[in-house]
Amino acid sequence: MKKVGLFFGTFNPIHIGHLIIANHLVEFSDLDEVWFVITPQSPFKTKQSLLEDHHRYQMVYEAVQDYDRLKPSKIEFDLPQPNYTVNTLVHLDEKYGEGHQFSLIMGEDNLKGFHKWKNYETILEHHFIYVYPRISEGIIEHQFHGHPKIKKVDAPIMEISSTFIRKAHKLGKNVRPMLPFAVWKYMDEMNFYR
């Protein structure tokens, strides 16, 4: 049974914070692999700053080339929109069957709003959630404290955000140290976020 952690995000762009968290999970938890699940652009919400799906996939692909246990995933690109995590999990379970056990990876900030997710009880019934620390406001709902399916991971706290990188890059600041080299190269060559 392969244990796969699903790290969802727009990855616009993927940065070293994402890689550090994902790598920490495959090295220091019982997960065998982490898949970066790139969230597609919603046809109902077109954000100017969100790059097209294939460009974000390509940057994730470039970022994980040197890491055997980190994989890019465009599984959500083919699902009807708007899509919910619970549907993606059902789709993955059907596609990969018995050989894989899928878990969610989320920041502590997302756990604070998890009770508002569609069918969150169903997700918890069938999947583990690995939670990494984030500095954020708000409280975690009481039903999630000590929950047997929620695993807190003592990963480094990453305070880098894709939003910050995009804004700084637009202002002409040097953001290279925050990005895997291949991602920086792709972003620079394509003239993104200028």
CSV table of C-alpha atoms in Angstrom, one decimal:
chain,number,residue,atom,x,y,z
A,1,MET,CA,0.0,0.0,0.0
A,2,LYS,CA,1.5,3.3,-1.1
A,3,LYS,CA,0.7,6.2,1.2
A,4,VAL,CA,0.3,9.4,-0.8
A,5,GLY,CA,-0.1,12.8,0.6
A,6,LEU,CA,-2.0,15.3,-1.5
A,7,PHE,CA,-0.8,18.9,-1.4
A,8,PHE,CA,-3.5,21.0,-3.1
A,9,GLY,CA,-2.8,24.5,-4.3
A,10,THR,CA,-2.7,26.9,-7.2
A,11,PHE,CA,1.1,26.9,-7.0
A,12,ASN,CA,1.2,30.3,-8.7
A,13,PRO,CA,4.2,30.0,-8.6
A,14,ILE,CA,5.4,27.0,-6.6
A,15,HIS,CA,8.2,28.1,-4.3
A,16,ILE,CA,10.8,26.7,-1.9
A,17,GLY,CA,8.3,26.8,1.0
A,18,HIS,CA,6.1,24.3,-0.8
A,19,LEU,CA,9.1,22.0,-1.5
A,20,ILE,CA,10.4,22.2,2.1
A,21,ILE,CA,7.0,21.2,3.6
A,22,ALA,CA,6.5,18.4,1.0
A,23,ASN,CA,10.0,17.0,1.4
A,24,HIS,CA,9.7,17.2,5.2
A,25,LEU,CA,6.5,15.1,5.0
A,26,VAL,CA,8.1,12.3,2.9
A,27,GLU,CA,11.2,12.3,5.1
A,28,PHE,CA,9.7,12.6,8.5
A,29,SER,CA,6.2,11.1,8.3
A,30,ASP,CA,4.9,7.7,7.1
A,31,LEU,CA,4.0,9.1,3.7
A,32,ASP,CA,5.8,7.5,0.7
A,33,GLU,CA,5.1,10.3,-1.8
A,34,VAL,CA,3.6,13.7,-1.9
A,35,TRP,CA,1.6,14.7,-5.0
A,36,PHE,CA,1.2,18.4,-5.8
A,37,VAL,CA,-2.4,18.7,-7.0
A,38,ILE,CA,-2.6,21.8,-9.1
A,39,THR,CA,-6.0,23.5,-8.7
A,40,PRO,CA,-7.3,24.5,-12.1
A,41,GLN,CA,-8.5,28.0,-12.9
A,42,SER,CA,-12.2,28.1,-12.2
A,43,PRO,CA,-14.1,29.0,-15.4
A,44,PHE,CA,-16.4,31.0,-13.1
A,45,LYS,CA,-13.6,33.1,-11.6
A,46,THR,CA,-10.9,34.4,-13.9
A,47,LYS,CA,-8.1,36.0,-11.9
A,48,GLN,CA,-5.7,38.1,-13.9
A,49,SER,CA,-2.8,37.0,-11.7
A,50,LEU,CA,-3.5,33.3,-12.1
A,51,LEU,CA,-1.4,31.7,-14.8
A,52,GLU,CA,-3.0,29.2,-17.2
A,53,ASP,CA,-3.1,25.6,-15.8
A,54,HIS,CA,-0.4,24.1,-18.1
A,55,HIS,CA,2.1,26.8,-17.1
A,56,ARG,CA,1.6,26.2,-13.4
A,57,TYR,CA,1.8,22.4,-14.0
A,58,GLN,CA,5.0,22.9,-15.9
A,59,MET,CA,6.5,24.9,-13.0
A,60,VAL,CA,5.6,22.2,-10.5
A,61,TYR,CA,7.0,19.6,-12.9
A,62,GLU,CA,10.3,21.5,-13.1
A,63,ALA,CA,10.4,22.1,-9.3
A,64,VAL,CA,10.1,18.4,-8.4
A,65,GLN,CA,12.4,16.9,-11.1
A,66,ASP,CA,15.2,16.2,-8.5
A,67,TYR,CA,12.9,14.6,-5.9
A,68,ASP,CA,11.9,11.0,-6.5
A,69,ARG,CA,9.1,11.1,-4.0
A,70,LEU,CA,7.5,14.4,-5.0
A,71,LYS,CA,5.1,14.3,-8.1
A,72,PRO,CA,3.1,16.9,-10.0
A,73,SER,CA,-0.6,16.0,-10.5
A,74,LYS,CA,-3.1,17.5,-13.0
A,75,ILE,CA,-5.9,15.2,-11.8
A,76,GLU,CA,-8.2,18.1,-11.2
A,77,PHE,CA,-7.8,19.5,-14.7
A,78,ASP,CA,-10.2,16.9,-16.1
A,79,LEU,CA,-12.8,17.1,-13.4
A,80,PRO,CA,-16.0,19.2,-13.8
A,81,GLN,CA,-15.8,22.7,-12.3
A,82,PRO,CA,-16.4,24.0,-9.8
A,83,ASN,CA,-14.7,21.0,-8.1
A,84,TYR,CA,-14.6,20.0,-4.4
A,85,THR,CA,-11.8,18.1,-2.7
A,86,VAL,CA,-14.2,15.3,-1.7
A,87,ASN,CA,-14.9,14.6,-5.4
A,88,THR,CA,-11.2,14.6,-6.2
A,89,LEU,CA,-10.6,12.0,-3.5
A,90,VAL,CA,-13.4,9.8,-4.8
A,91,HIS,CA,-11.9,10.1,-8.3
A,92,LEU,CA,-8.4,9.2,-7.1
A,93,ASP,CA,-9.7,6.2,-5.1
A,94,GLU,CA,-11.5,4.9,-8.2
A,95,LYS,CA,-8.6,5.5,-10.5
A,96,TYR,CA,-5.8,4.0,-8.3
A,97,GLY,CA,-7.8,1.5,-6.3
A,98,GLU,CA,-6.5,-0.7,-3.5
A,99,GLY,CA,-2.8,0.0,-4.1
A,100,HIS,CA,-2.9,3.6,-2.8
A,101,GLN,CA,-4.0,5.3,0.4
A,102,PHE,CA,-4.6,9.0,-0.1
A,103,SER,CA,-4.3,11.6,2.6
A,104,LEU,CA,-4.7,15.4,2.6
A,105,ILE,CA,-1.9,17.8,3.5
A,106,MET,CA,-3.0,21.2,4.8
A,107,GLY,CA,-1.7,24.1,6.8
A,108,GLU,CA,-3.1,24.7,10.3
A,109,ASP,CA,-4.8,27.9,8.8
A,110,ASN,CA,-6.9,25.6,6.5
A,111,LEU,CA,-7.8,23.2,9.4
A,112,LYS,CA,-9.4,26.2,11.1
A,113,GLY,CA,-12.0,26.4,8.3
A,114,PHE,CA,-12.2,22.7,7.5
A,115,HIS,CA,-15.6,22.4,9.1
A,116,LYS,CA,-17.0,24.6,6.3
A,117,TRP,CA,-15.7,22.2,3.5
A,118,LYS,CA,-18.2,20.3,1.5
A,119,ASN,CA,-18.7,16.8,3.0
A,120,TYR,CA,-15.8,17.2,5.5
A,121,GLU,CA,-17.1,14.4,7.6
A,122,THR,CA,-16.9,12.0,4.7
A,123,ILE,CA,-13.3,13.1,4.0
A,124,LEU,CA,-12.3,12.5,7.6
A,125,GLU,CA,-14.1,9.1,7.6
A,126,HIS,CA,-12.0,7.8,4.7
A,127,HIS,CA,-8.7,9.8,4.8
A,128,PHE,CA,-6.0,11.0,7.1
A,129,ILE,CA,-5.1,14.7,7.2
A,130,TYR,CA,-1.5,15.8,7.8
A,131,VAL,CA,-1.4,19.3,9.3
A,132,TYR,CA,1.7,21.5,9.2
A,133,PRO,CA,2.1,24.6,11.3
A,134,ARG,CA,1.2,28.1,10.1
A,135,ILE,CA,1.1,31.4,11.8
A,136,SER,CA,-2.6,32.4,11.5
A,137,GLU,CA,-5.6,33.9,13.3
A,138,GLY,CA,-8.6,32.0,14.5
A,139,ILE,CA,-9.2,28.7,16.4
A,140,ILE,CA,-9.4,25.1,15.5
A,141,GLU,CA,-12.9,23.6,16.0
A,142,HIS,CA,-13.2,21.4,19.1
A,143,GLN,CA,-14.2,18.3,17.0
A,144,PHE,CA,-10.7,18.3,15.4
A,145,HIS,CA,-8.7,18.4,18.6
A,146,GLY,CA,-7.1,15.0,19.2
A,147,HIS,CA,-9.0,13.5,16.2
A,148,PRO,CA,-7.6,10.1,15.3
A,149,LYS,CA,-7.5,10.9,11.6
A,150,ILE,CA,-5.7,14.3,12.0
A,151,LYS,CA,-1.9,14.1,12.3
A,152,LYS,CA,0.0,17.2,13.3
A,153,VAL,CA,3.4,17.3,11.6
A,154,ASP,CA,6.3,19.3,13.2
A,155,ALA,CA,7.4,20.8,9.9
A,156,PRO,CA,9.3,24.1,9.6
A,157,ILE,CA,7.0,27.2,9.6
A,158,MET,CA,7.2,28.7,6.1
A,159,GLU,CA,6.2,32.3,5.8
A,160,ILE,CA,6.7,32.6,2.1
A,161,SER,CA,3.7,33.1,-0.1
A,162,SER,CA,3.2,33.0,-3.9
A,163,THR,CA,1.3,36.3,-3.6
A,164,PHE,CA,4.3,38.0,-2.0
A,165,ILE,CA,6.6,36.6,-4.7
A,166,ARG,CA,4.3,37.8,-7.5
A,167,LYS,CA,4.0,41.3,-6.0
A,168,ALA,CA,7.7,41.6,-5.3
A,169,HIS,CA,8.6,40.3,-8.8
A,170,LYS,CA,6.3,42.9,-10.4
A,171,LEU,CA,8.1,45.6,-8.4
A,172,GLY,CA,11.4,44.4,-9.8
A,173,LYS,CA,12.7,42.8,-6.6
A,174,ASN,CA,15.0,39.8,-6.7
A,175,VAL,CA,12.8,36.8,-5.8
A,176,ARG,CA,15.2,34.1,-7.1
A,177,PRO,CA,16.2,32.8,-3.6
A,178,MET,CA,12.5,31.9,-2.9
A,179,LEU,CA,12.1,29.8,-6.0
A,180,PRO,CA,13.6,26.5,-7.2
A,181,PHE,CA,16.1,27.5,-9.9
A,182,ALA,CA,14.2,25.7,-12.7
A,183,VAL,CA,11.0,27.6,-11.7
A,184,TRP,CA,12.8,30.9,-11.7
A,185,LYS,CA,14.2,30.2,-15.1
A,186,TYR,CA,10.8,29.2,-16.6
A,187,MET,CA,9.1,32.2,-15.0
A,188,ASP,CA,11.8,34.6,-16.2
A,189,GLU,CA,11.9,33.2,-19.8
A,190,MET,CA,8.1,33.4,-20.1
A,191,ASN,CA,8.1,36.9,-18.6
A,192,PHE,CA,5.5,36.0,-16.0
A,193,TYR,CA,4.2,38.2,-13.2
A,194,ARG,CA,5.8,41.3,-14.6
